[in-house]
Amino acid sequence: MSEKISPAVIRRLPKYYRYLEDLEGKGIDKISSSQMSLEMGLNASQIRRDLNCFGGFGQQGYGYSVRKLKKEIARILGLDQRYNVIIIGAGRIGQALMGYKNFMLEGFNVVDIFDNDPAKVGAEVLGREVQNISTLASYLKDKNIDIAIICTPKEYAQQSADLLVSFGIKAIWNFAPTDVAVRRGVAVENVHLSDSLYVLSYKLKEKIKGAGI
Amino acid sequence: MSEKISPAVIRRLPKYYRYLEDLEGKGIDKISSSQMSLEMGLNASQIRRDLNCFGGFGQQGYGYSVRKLKKEIARILGLDQRYNVIIIGAGRIGQALMGYKNFMLEGFNVVDIFDNDPAKVGAEVLGREVQNISTLASYLKDKNIDIAIICTPKEYAQQSADLLVSFGIKAIWNFAPTDVAVRRGVAVENVHLSDSLYVLSYKLKEKIKGAGI
DNA sequence: TAGATTGTTAATCGATTAACAATC
DNA sequence: TAGATTGTTAATCGATTAACAATC
């Protein structure tokens, strides 16, 4: 349905979702945009506008039902489904993500981890045997995998992506410190850790400079 | 300097930096905004505008010197310095970051890792003994630490941040799946992994929907 | 000089915020 | 009903893109 939601709004949805989860955890079942504004540090107008992108489920004079709102956002983000996930690259990051319980809880089920390094293939990572990347084609034919996480060194990132896409993967979560190009119709989301660290470094410099004045 | 650089520009700088590193690796020493535009998928006007924020070091009729440009961006991001880093939380993510070689290479030197879990304190992580969080105050008085990485469960994130800030830490890289509040004068950069995964989930849904039409 | 490419101004686009009428 | 709060339109702000004059 509907009006084409802007990327800026989409990026805020997880934040709303986290906040609503917290409220639910505290047993709060009603919330107003002004209260959200206070606690989340967003403008109340913006919040109302954001939440209205998917058809108003607030109630004038009352506010929003926490339960309803959270459920709705989950639906929009696709969190009402379960996803099977594989990890490409059994290095530190790959292994850490393999064991990241939160994802499991949220419906992202990491089923297998792959590597091309003979030293790693066959080893156990959290009770799962590292698979040989060369078996990926037949593996993906058999199993129903929704999302692949690329945790390879940057040199292998693009070829991993190409491989995955050629075998029908439609969503890539890329942790390699480089961008990967894919054809339209494939979703990519980058987590460029060092980019984020660089921005922190910049901010730190600015803070220090600011303090000096 | 200067004119107050916009956040949107800052977020693009690491991407320029990565691209210029690649060029340098290939031995290319001259680049034009139109070529960058082609290869990076950004608008050429935007690139020229971005790079001009810090005082033009392009050359009309010629382009930009890769070496000079990269060096300049590094300086702006603060990558011409070295930083001492500690990690709070010796779980999977903390341990993975501890071993992330790239950071070291870029001047971010992870010196110690802390935890509050007696089962973890004293254990070895990559040749470093996990420190007790209760020793943090005296530790920070002795050592010169620039950046702290929060890798705790979300319940501990805010109190960790409070602790760090009260002991003088000026930059926090937050991996906990929650926002932390700090006073002005402290830089925070969030890596909300699940937020990113949720956005991927959304994009995937959109792609599938798009394909259906 | 002629050709190329930057630096910069002006135009466009999109996102945020303010204001208020609709309505529970 | 009166008070509160949403939904929505209008105003503002910021970011992107186009265009072109400056200049190497």
Coordinates of C-alpha atoms (C1' of nucleotides) in Angstrom, one line a residue:
Chain A
M1 CA 0.0 0.0 0.0
S2 CA 0.6 3.6 -0.3
E3 CA 2.5 6.7 -0.6
K4 CA 6.2 5.7 -0.8
I5 CA 7.7 6.2 2.6
S6 CA 10.9 8.3 2.7
P7 CA 14.2 6.7 3.6
A8 CA 14.6 9.2 6.5
V9 CA 11.4 7.9 8.0
I10 CA 12.4 4.2 7.6
R11 CA 15.7 4.8 9.4
R12 CA 13.7 6.2 12.3
L13 CA 11.4 3.2 12.6
P14 CA 13.8 0.9 14.4
K15 CA 14.3 3.7 17.0
Y16 CA 10.5 4.0 17.5
Y17 CA 10.4 0.2 17.8
R18 CA 13.1 0.0 20.4
Y19 CA 11.4 2.8 22.4
L20 CA 8.0 1.1 22.2
E21 CA 9.5 -2.2 23.4
D22 CA 10.9 -0.4 26.4
L23 CA 7.5 1.1 27.2
E24 CA 5.8 -2.2 26.8
G25 CA 8.4 -3.7 29.1
K26 CA 7.5 -1.1 31.7
G27 CA 3.8 -2.0 31.3
I28 CA 2.9 1.4 29.8
D29 CA 0.1 1.0 27.3
K30 CA -0.7 4.6 26.1
I31 CA 1.7 7.2 24.8
S32 CA 1.4 10.7 23.2
S33 CA 3.6 12.2 20.6
S34 CA 4.7 15.0 23.0
Q35 CA 5.8 12.4 25.6
M36 CA 7.7 10.5 23.0
S37 CA 9.2 13.7 21.8
L38 CA 10.5 14.4 25.3
E39 CA 12.0 11.0 25.8
M40 CA 13.3 10.3 22.3
G41 CA 14.6 13.7 21.6
L42 CA 12.6 14.0 18.3
N43 CA 10.2 16.8 17.4
A44 CA 6.6 15.9 18.2
S45 CA 5.4 17.0 14.7
Q46 CA 7.9 14.8 13.1
I47 CA 6.8 11.8 15.2
R48 CA 3.1 12.4 14.3
R49 CA 4.0 12.8 10.7
D50 CA 6.2 9.7 10.7
L51 CA 3.6 7.5 12.4
N52 CA 1.0 8.8 10.0
C53 CA 2.8 7.5 6.9
F54 CA 1.1 4.1 7.4
G55 CA -2.4 5.3 8.1
G56 CA -3.3 7.0 11.4
F57 CA -3.6 4.6 14.2
G58 CA -3.4 7.3 16.9
Q59 CA -6.6 8.5 18.6
Q60 CA -7.2 12.2 18.9
G61 CA -7.4 13.4 22.4
Y62 CA -5.9 10.2 23.6
G63 CA -2.6 9.3 22.0
Y64 CA -1.3 6.0 20.6
S65 CA -1.7 2.5 21.9
V66 CA 1.8 1.2 22.6
R67 CA 0.9 -2.4 21.8
K68 CA -0.8 -1.5 18.5
L69 CA 1.8 0.9 17.4
K70 CA 4.7 -1.5 18.1
K71 CA 2.9 -4.3 16.3
E72 CA 2.3 -2.0 13.3
I73 CA 5.9 -0.9 13.1
A74 CA 7.0 -4.5 13.4
R75 CA 4.8 -5.4 10.5
I76 CA 6.1 -2.5 8.4
L77 CA 9.7 -3.5 9.0
G78 CA 8.9 -7.1 8.3
L79 CA 9.6 -8.3 11.8
D80 CA 6.4 -10.3 11.9
Q81 CA 8.2 -12.9 9.8
R82 CA 11.0 -15.3 10.4
Y83 CA 14.2 -15.2 8.3
N84 CA 16.9 -17.8 7.6
V85 CA 20.3 -16.3 7.6
I86 CA 23.8 -17.5 6.6
I87 CA 27.1 -15.9 7.3
I88 CA 29.9 -15.7 4.8
G89 CA 33.3 -15.5 6.5
A90 CA 34.1 -17.2 9.8
G91 CA 36.4 -14.6 11.1
R92 CA 35.9 -12.8 14.4
I93 CA 33.0 -10.6 13.3
G94 CA 31.3 -13.5 11.6
Q95 CA 31.6 -15.7 14.7
A96 CA 30.4 -12.9 16.9
L97 CA 27.3 -12.3 14.8
M98 CA 26.7 -16.1 14.8
G99 CA 26.3 -15.9 18.6
Y100 CA 24.4 -12.7 18.8
K101 CA 21.3 -13.9 20.6
N102 CA 19.3 -10.8 20.0
F103 CA 18.9 -11.5 16.3
M104 CA 17.5 -15.0 17.0
L105 CA 15.0 -13.5 19.3
E106 CA 13.8 -11.1 16.7
G107 CA 13.2 -13.7 14.1
F108 CA 16.6 -13.8 12.4
N109 CA 17.7 -17.4 12.5
V110 CA 21.4 -17.9 11.6
V111 CA 21.5 -21.4 10.2
D112 CA 25.1 -21.8 8.8
I113 CA 28.4 -20.1 8.4
F114 CA 30.8 -20.4 5.4
D115 CA 34.4 -19.8 4.8
N116 CA 37.0 -20.5 2.0
D117 CA 39.9 -21.0 4.3
P118 CA 40.7 -24.8 4.6
A119 CA 42.0 -24.1 8.1
K120 CA 38.5 -22.9 9.2
V121 CA 36.3 -25.2 7.1
G122 CA 35.1 -28.1 9.3
A123 CA 35.9 -26.3 12.5
E124 CA 33.1 -25.8 15.0
V125 CA 31.7 -22.4 15.8
L126 CA 29.2 -22.4 18.5
G127 CA 28.2 -25.9 17.8
R128 CA 28.0 -25.4 14.0
E129 CA 30.5 -26.8 11.5
V130 CA 32.0 -24.1 9.2
Q131 CA 30.9 -25.0 5.7
N132 CA 33.0 -24.8 2.6
I133 CA 32.1 -21.8 0.4
S134 CA 32.4 -24.1 -2.6
T135 CA 29.3 -25.9 -1.5
L136 CA 27.2 -22.7 -1.5
A137 CA 25.5 -23.3 -4.8
S138 CA 24.0 -26.7 -3.9
Y139 CA 23.4 -25.5 -0.4
L140 CA 21.3 -22.6 -1.5
K141 CA 19.3 -24.8 -3.9
D142 CA 18.3 -27.0 -1.0
K143 CA 17.7 -24.6 1.8
N144 CA 15.4 -21.6 1.9
I145 CA 17.8 -18.7 2.8
D146 CA 16.5 -15.2 3.0
I147 CA 19.5 -13.1 4.1
A148 CA 23.3 -13.4 3.8
I149 CA 25.8 -11.6 6.0
I150 CA 29.1 -10.8 4.4
C151 CA 31.9 -10.8 6.9
T152 CA 34.8 -11.4 4.6
P153 CA 37.9 -9.2 4.2
K154 CA 37.2 -6.4 1.8
E155 CA 39.0 -8.2 -1.1
Y156 CA 36.4 -11.0 -1.1
A157 CA 33.3 -8.9 -0.5
Q158 CA 32.3 -8.2 -4.1
Q159 CA 32.8 -11.7 -5.3
S160 CA 30.9 -13.1 -2.3
A161 CA 28.1 -10.7 -3.2
D162 CA 28.1 -11.8 -6.8
L163 CA 28.1 -15.4 -5.8
L164 CA 25.2 -15.0 -3.4
V165 CA 23.1 -12.9 -5.9
S166 CA 23.7 -15.4 -8.7
F167 CA 22.3 -18.1 -6.4
G168 CA 19.2 -16.1 -5.7
I169 CA 19.9 -14.3 -2.5
K170 CA 17.8 -11.2 -2.2
A171 CA 19.2 -9.5 0.8
I172 CA 22.8 -8.8 1.9
W173 CA 24.0 -7.4 5.2
N174 CA 27.5 -6.2 4.4
F175 CA 30.1 -5.9 7.2
A176 CA 33.1 -5.7 4.9
P177 CA 34.7 -2.3 4.8
T178 CA 33.8 -1.6 1.2
D179 CA 30.6 -1.1 -0.8
V180 CA 29.3 -3.9 -2.9
A181 CA 27.4 -3.5 -6.2
V182 CA 24.4 -5.6 -6.8
R183 CA 21.6 -5.6 -9.4
R184 CA 18.4 -3.8 -8.7
G185 CA 16.0 -6.2 -6.9
V186 CA 18.6 -7.1 -4.3
A187 CA 18.6 -5.3 -1.0
V188 CA 21.9 -4.3 0.6
E189 CA 22.5 -2.7 3.9
N190 CA 26.0 -1.7 4.9
V191 CA 27.5 -1.7 8.3
H192 CA 30.7 0.2 7.7
L193 CA 32.3 0.0 11.2
S194 CA 35.3 2.0 10.4
D195 CA 33.2 4.7 8.8
S196 CA 31.4 5.1 12.0
L197 CA 34.7 5.1 14.0
Y198 CA 36.0 7.8 11.7
V199 CA 33.0 10.0 12.3
L200 CA 33.4 9.5 16.0
S201 CA 37.0 10.6 15.7
Y202 CA 35.8 13.7 13.8
K203 CA 33.2 14.5 16.5
L204 CA 35.8 14.1 19.2
K205 CA 38.1 16.6 17.5
E206 CA 35.2 19.0 17.2
K207 CA 34.3 18.7 20.9
I208 CA 37.9 19.3 21.9
K209 CA 38.2 22.3 19.6
G210 CA 34.9 23.6 20.9
A211 CA 36.0 23.3 24.5
G212 CA 39.1 25.3 23.8
I213 CA 37.2 28.4 22.7
Chain B
M1 CA 38.7 26.7 9.4
S2 CA 35.7 27.5 9.0
E3 CA 32.2 27.3 7.9
K4 CA 30.7 24.6 10.0
I5 CA 30.6 21.5 7.9
S6 CA 27.2 19.8 7.6
P7 CA 26.6 16.3 9.1
A8 CA 25.6 15.0 5.7
V9 CA 29.1 15.9 4.3
I10 CA 30.9 14.4 7.3
R11 CA 29.1 11.1 6.9
R12 CA 30.4 11.0 3.3
L13 CA 34.0 11.7 4.2
P14 CA 34.9 8.1 5.2
K15 CA 33.5 6.9 1.9
Y16 CA 35.7 9.3 0.0
Y17 CA 38.6 8.2 2.2
R18 CA 38.1 4.6 1.4
Y19 CA 37.8 5.3 -2.3
L20 CA 41.0 7.4 -2.4
E21 CA 42.8 4.6 -0.5
D22 CA 41.8 2.2 -3.2
L23 CA 43.0 4.6 -5.9
E24 CA 46.3 5.0 -4.1
G25 CA 46.6 1.3 -3.9
K26 CA 46.2 1.1 -7.7
G27 CA 48.9 3.7 -8.2
I28 CA 46.5 6.3 -9.5
D29 CA 47.5 9.8 -8.6
K30 CA 45.0 12.1 -10.3
I31 CA 41.2 12.0 -10.2
S32 CA 38.4 14.2 -11.4
S33 CA 35.0 14.8 -9.8
S34 CA 33.3 13.2 -12.9
Q35 CA 35.3 10.1 -12.6
M36 CA 34.7 9.8 -8.9
S37 CA 31.0 10.4 -9.6
L38 CA 31.0 7.5 -12.0
E39 CA 32.7 5.1 -9.7
M40 CA 31.2 6.1 -6.4
G41 CA 27.7 6.7 -7.6
L42 CA 27.5 10.3 -6.2
N43 CA 26.6 13.4 -8.1
A44 CA 29.7 15.2 -9.4
S45 CA 28.4 18.6 -8.2
Q46 CA 28.0 17.2 -4.8
I47 CA 31.5 15.8 -4.7
R48 CA 33.0 19.2 -5.7
R49 CA 30.9 20.9 -3.2
D50 CA 31.8 18.4 -0.5
L51 CA 35.5 18.6 -1.2
N52 CA 35.4 22.4 -1.3
C53 CA 34.1 22.6 2.3
F54 CA 37.7 22.6 3.6
G55 CA 39.2 25.0 1.1
G56 CA 39.7 24.1 -2.5
F57 CA 42.6 21.8 -3.2
G58 CA 41.5 20.8 -6.6
Q59 CA 43.1 22.3 -9.6
Q60 CA 41.0 23.6 -12.4
G61 CA 41.4 21.9 -15.7
Y62 CA 43.2 19.0 -14.0
G63 CA 41.4 17.5 -11.1
Y64 CA 42.4 16.4 -7.6
S65 CA 45.7 14.9 -6.4
V66 CA 44.8 11.6 -4.9
R67 CA 47.6 11.7 -2.4
K68 CA 46.8 15.3 -1.3
L69 CA 43.1 14.8 -1.1
K70 CA 43.4 11.6 0.9
K71 CA 45.8 13.2 3.3
E72 CA 43.5 16.2 3.7
I73 CA 40.4 14.1 4.5
A74 CA 42.4 12.0 7.0
R75 CA 43.4 15.2 8.7
I76 CA 39.8 16.5 8.8
L77 CA 38.6 13.2 10.3
G78 CA 41.4 13.2 12.8
L79 CA 43.0 10.1 11.3
D80 CA 46.4 11.7 11.5
Q81 CA 46.5 11.0 15.2
R82 CA 46.7 7.9 17.3
Y83 CA 44.0 7.0 19.8
N84 CA 44.0 4.8 22.9
V85 CA 40.8 2.8 23.1
I86 CA 39.3 0.6 25.8
I87 CA 36.4 -1.8 25.5
I88 CA 33.6 -2.2 28.1
G89 CA 32.1 -5.6 27.9
A90 CA 34.0 -8.8 27.1
G91 CA 31.2 -10.6 25.3
R92 CA 31.3 -11.7 21.7
I93 CA 31.2 -8.3 20.1
G94 CA 33.7 -6.8 22.5
Q95 CA 36.1 -9.7 21.9
A96 CA 35.6 -9.4 18.1
L97 CA 36.4 -5.7 18.1
M98 CA 39.4 -6.3 20.3
G99 CA 40.9 -8.4 17.5
Y100 CA 39.8 -6.2 14.6
K101 CA 43.2 -5.5 13.0
N102 CA 41.9 -2.7 10.8
F103 CA 41.4 -0.3 13.7
M104 CA 44.9 -0.8 14.9
L105 CA 46.3 0.0 11.4
E106 CA 44.2 3.2 11.3
G107 CA 45.6 4.5 14.5
F108 CA 43.0 3.2 17.0
N109 CA 44.9 1.2 19.5
V110 CA 42.8 -1.1 21.8
V111 CA 44.7 -1.3 25.0
D112 CA 42.3 -3.0 27.5
I113 CA 39.0 -4.7 27.9
F114 CA 36.7 -4.6 30.9
D115 CA 33.9 -6.6 32.3
N116 CA 31.8 -6.8 35.5
D117 CA 31.3 -10.6 35.3
P118 CA 33.6 -12.4 37.8
A119 CA 33.6 -15.4 35.4
K120 CA 35.2 -13.2 32.7
V121 CA 37.5 -11.0 34.7
G122 CA 41.0 -12.3 34.7
A123 CA 40.4 -14.5 31.6
E124 CA 42.6 -13.9 28.6
V125 CA 41.2 -12.3 25.4
L126 CA 43.8 -12.3 22.6
G127 CA 46.6 -12.1 25.1
R128 CA 45.0 -9.4 27.2
E129 CA 43.6 -10.0 30.6
V130 CA 40.0 -8.9 31.1
Q131 CA 40.0 -6.1 33.7
N132 CA 37.5 -5.7 36.5
I133 CA 35.2 -2.7 35.8
S134 CA 35.5 -1.7 39.4
T135 CA 39.1 -0.7 38.7
L136 CA 38.1 1.7 35.9
A137 CA 38.4 4.9 37.9
S138 CA 42.0 4.5 38.9
Y139 CA 42.8 2.9 35.5
L140 CA 41.6 6.0 33.7
K141 CA 43.5 8.3 36.1
D142 CA 46.7 6.5 35.1
K143 CA 46.3 5.9 31.4
N144 CA 45.6 8.3 28.6
I145 CA 42.4 6.9 27.1
D146 CA 40.7 8.7 24.3
I147 CA 37.8 6.5 23.3
A148 CA 35.7 3.9 25.0
I149 CA 33.6 1.2 23.2
I150 CA 30.5 0.1 24.9
C151 CA 29.7 -3.5 24.2
T152 CA 27.6 -4.3 27.2
P153 CA 24.0 -5.6 27.2
K154 CA 21.6 -2.8 26.9
E155 CA 20.7 -2.8 30.6
Y156 CA 24.3 -1.7 31.4
A157 CA 24.8 0.7 28.5
Q158 CA 23.7 3.9 30.2
Q159 CA 25.5 3.3 33.5
S160 CA 28.6 2.4 31.7
A161 CA 28.4 5.7 29.8
D162 CA 27.8 7.6 33.0
L163 CA 30.8 6.0 34.6
L164 CA 33.1 6.7 31.6
V165 CA 32.0 10.3 31.3
S166 CA 32.4 10.9 35.0
F167 CA 36.0 9.7 34.7
G168 CA 36.7 12.1 31.8
I169 CA 36.1 10.0 28.7
K170 CA 35.2 12.3 25.8
A171 CA 34.3 9.8 23.1
I172 CA 32.0 6.8 23.2
W173 CA 31.4 4.3 20.5
N174 CA 28.2 2.6 21.5
F175 CA 27.4 -1.0 20.3
A176 CA 24.6 -1.6 22.8
P177 CA 21.2 -1.7 21.2
T178 CA 20.0 1.4 23.0
D179 CA 20.8 5.1 22.9
V180 CA 22.9 6.6 25.7
A181 CA 22.6 10.1 27.0
V182 CA 25.7 12.1 27.7
R183 CA 26.3 15.7 28.5
R184 CA 27.4 18.1 25.8
G185 CA 31.1 18.0 25.2
V186 CA 31.1 14.2 24.9
A187 CA 31.0 12.6 21.5
V188 CA 28.8 9.6 20.9
E189 CA 28.5 7.5 17.8
N190 CA 26.0 4.6 17.8
V191 CA 26.3 1.4 15.9
H192 CA 22.8 0.0 16.3
L193 CA 23.3 -3.4 14.6
S194 CA 19.7 -4.5 14.9
D195 CA 18.4 -1.1 13.6
S196 CA 20.4 -1.8 10.4
L197 CA 19.1 -5.4 10.2
Y198 CA 15.6 -4.1 10.5
V199 CA 16.1 -1.7 7.7
L200 CA 17.5 -4.5 5.6
S201 CA 14.4 -6.5 6.4
Y202 CA 12.2 -3.6 5.3
K203 CA 14.2 -3.2 2.1
L204 CA 13.9 -6.9 1.3
K205 CA 10.1 -6.7 1.7
E206 CA 10.0 -3.8 -0.6
K207 CA 12.1 -5.5 -3.2
I208 CA 9.9 -8.6 -3.1
K209 CA 6.7 -6.5 -3.3
G210 CA 8.3 -4.5 -6.2
A211 CA 9.0 -7.7 -8.1
G212 CA 5.5 -8.9 -7.7
I213 CA 4.0 -6.0 -9.7
Chain C
dT1 C1' 45.4 29.1 -27.1
dA2 C1' 41.8 25.4 -26.6
dG3 C1' 40.1 21.9 -23.6
dA4 C1' 39.1 20.4 -19.3
dT5 C1' 37.7 20.7 -14.8
dT6 C1' 37.1 23.2 -10.7
dG7 C1' 34.7 26.5 -7.6
dT8 C1' 30.4 28.7 -6.8
dT9 C1' 25.9 30.6 -7.5
dA10 C1' 21.2 29.7 -8.4
dA11 C1' 17.3 26.3 -8.8
dT12 C1' 15.3 22.3 -7.1
dC13 C1' 14.1 19.0 -4.2
dG14 C1' 13.2 16.7 0.2
dA15 C1' 12.9 16.8 5.1
dT16 C1' 11.8 19.2 9.4
dT17 C1' 9.1 22.1 12.1
dA18 C1' 5.2 25.2 13.3
dA19 C1' 0.5 26.0 13.4
dC20 C1' -4.1 24.8 13.7
dA21 C1' -8.4 22.6 12.5
dA22 C1' -10.6 18.1 13.2
dT23 C1' -12.1 15.0 16.5
dC24 C1' -12.0 11.8 20.3
Chain D
dT1 C1' -19.0 19.7 27.2
dA2 C1' -14.0 21.0 27.9
dG3 C1' -9.4 19.4 27.4
dA4 C1' -6.2 16.9 25.0
dT5 C1' -4.1 15.2 21.2
dT6 C1' -4.0 13.7 16.6
dG7 C1' -3.8 14.5 11.5
dT8 C1' -2.6 17.7 8.1
dT9 C1' -1.5 21.9 5.8
dA10 C1' 1.7 25.6 5.4
dA11 C1' 6.3 27.6 6.4
dT12 C1' 11.0 26.9 7.0
dC13 C1' 15.2 24.9 6.7
dG14 C1' 18.9 22.1 4.8
dA15 C1' 20.8 19.2 1.2
dT16 C1' 21.2 18.1 -3.6
dT17 C1' 21.7 19.1 -8.3
dA18 C1' 22.2 22.0 -12.4
dA19 C1' 24.5 25.5 -14.7
dC20 C1' 28.2 28.3 -15.8
dA21 C1' 31.9 31.6 -15.0
dA22 C1' 36.7 31.3 -13.5
dT23 C1' 41.1 29.5 -14.3
dC24 C1' 44.6 26.1 -14.8

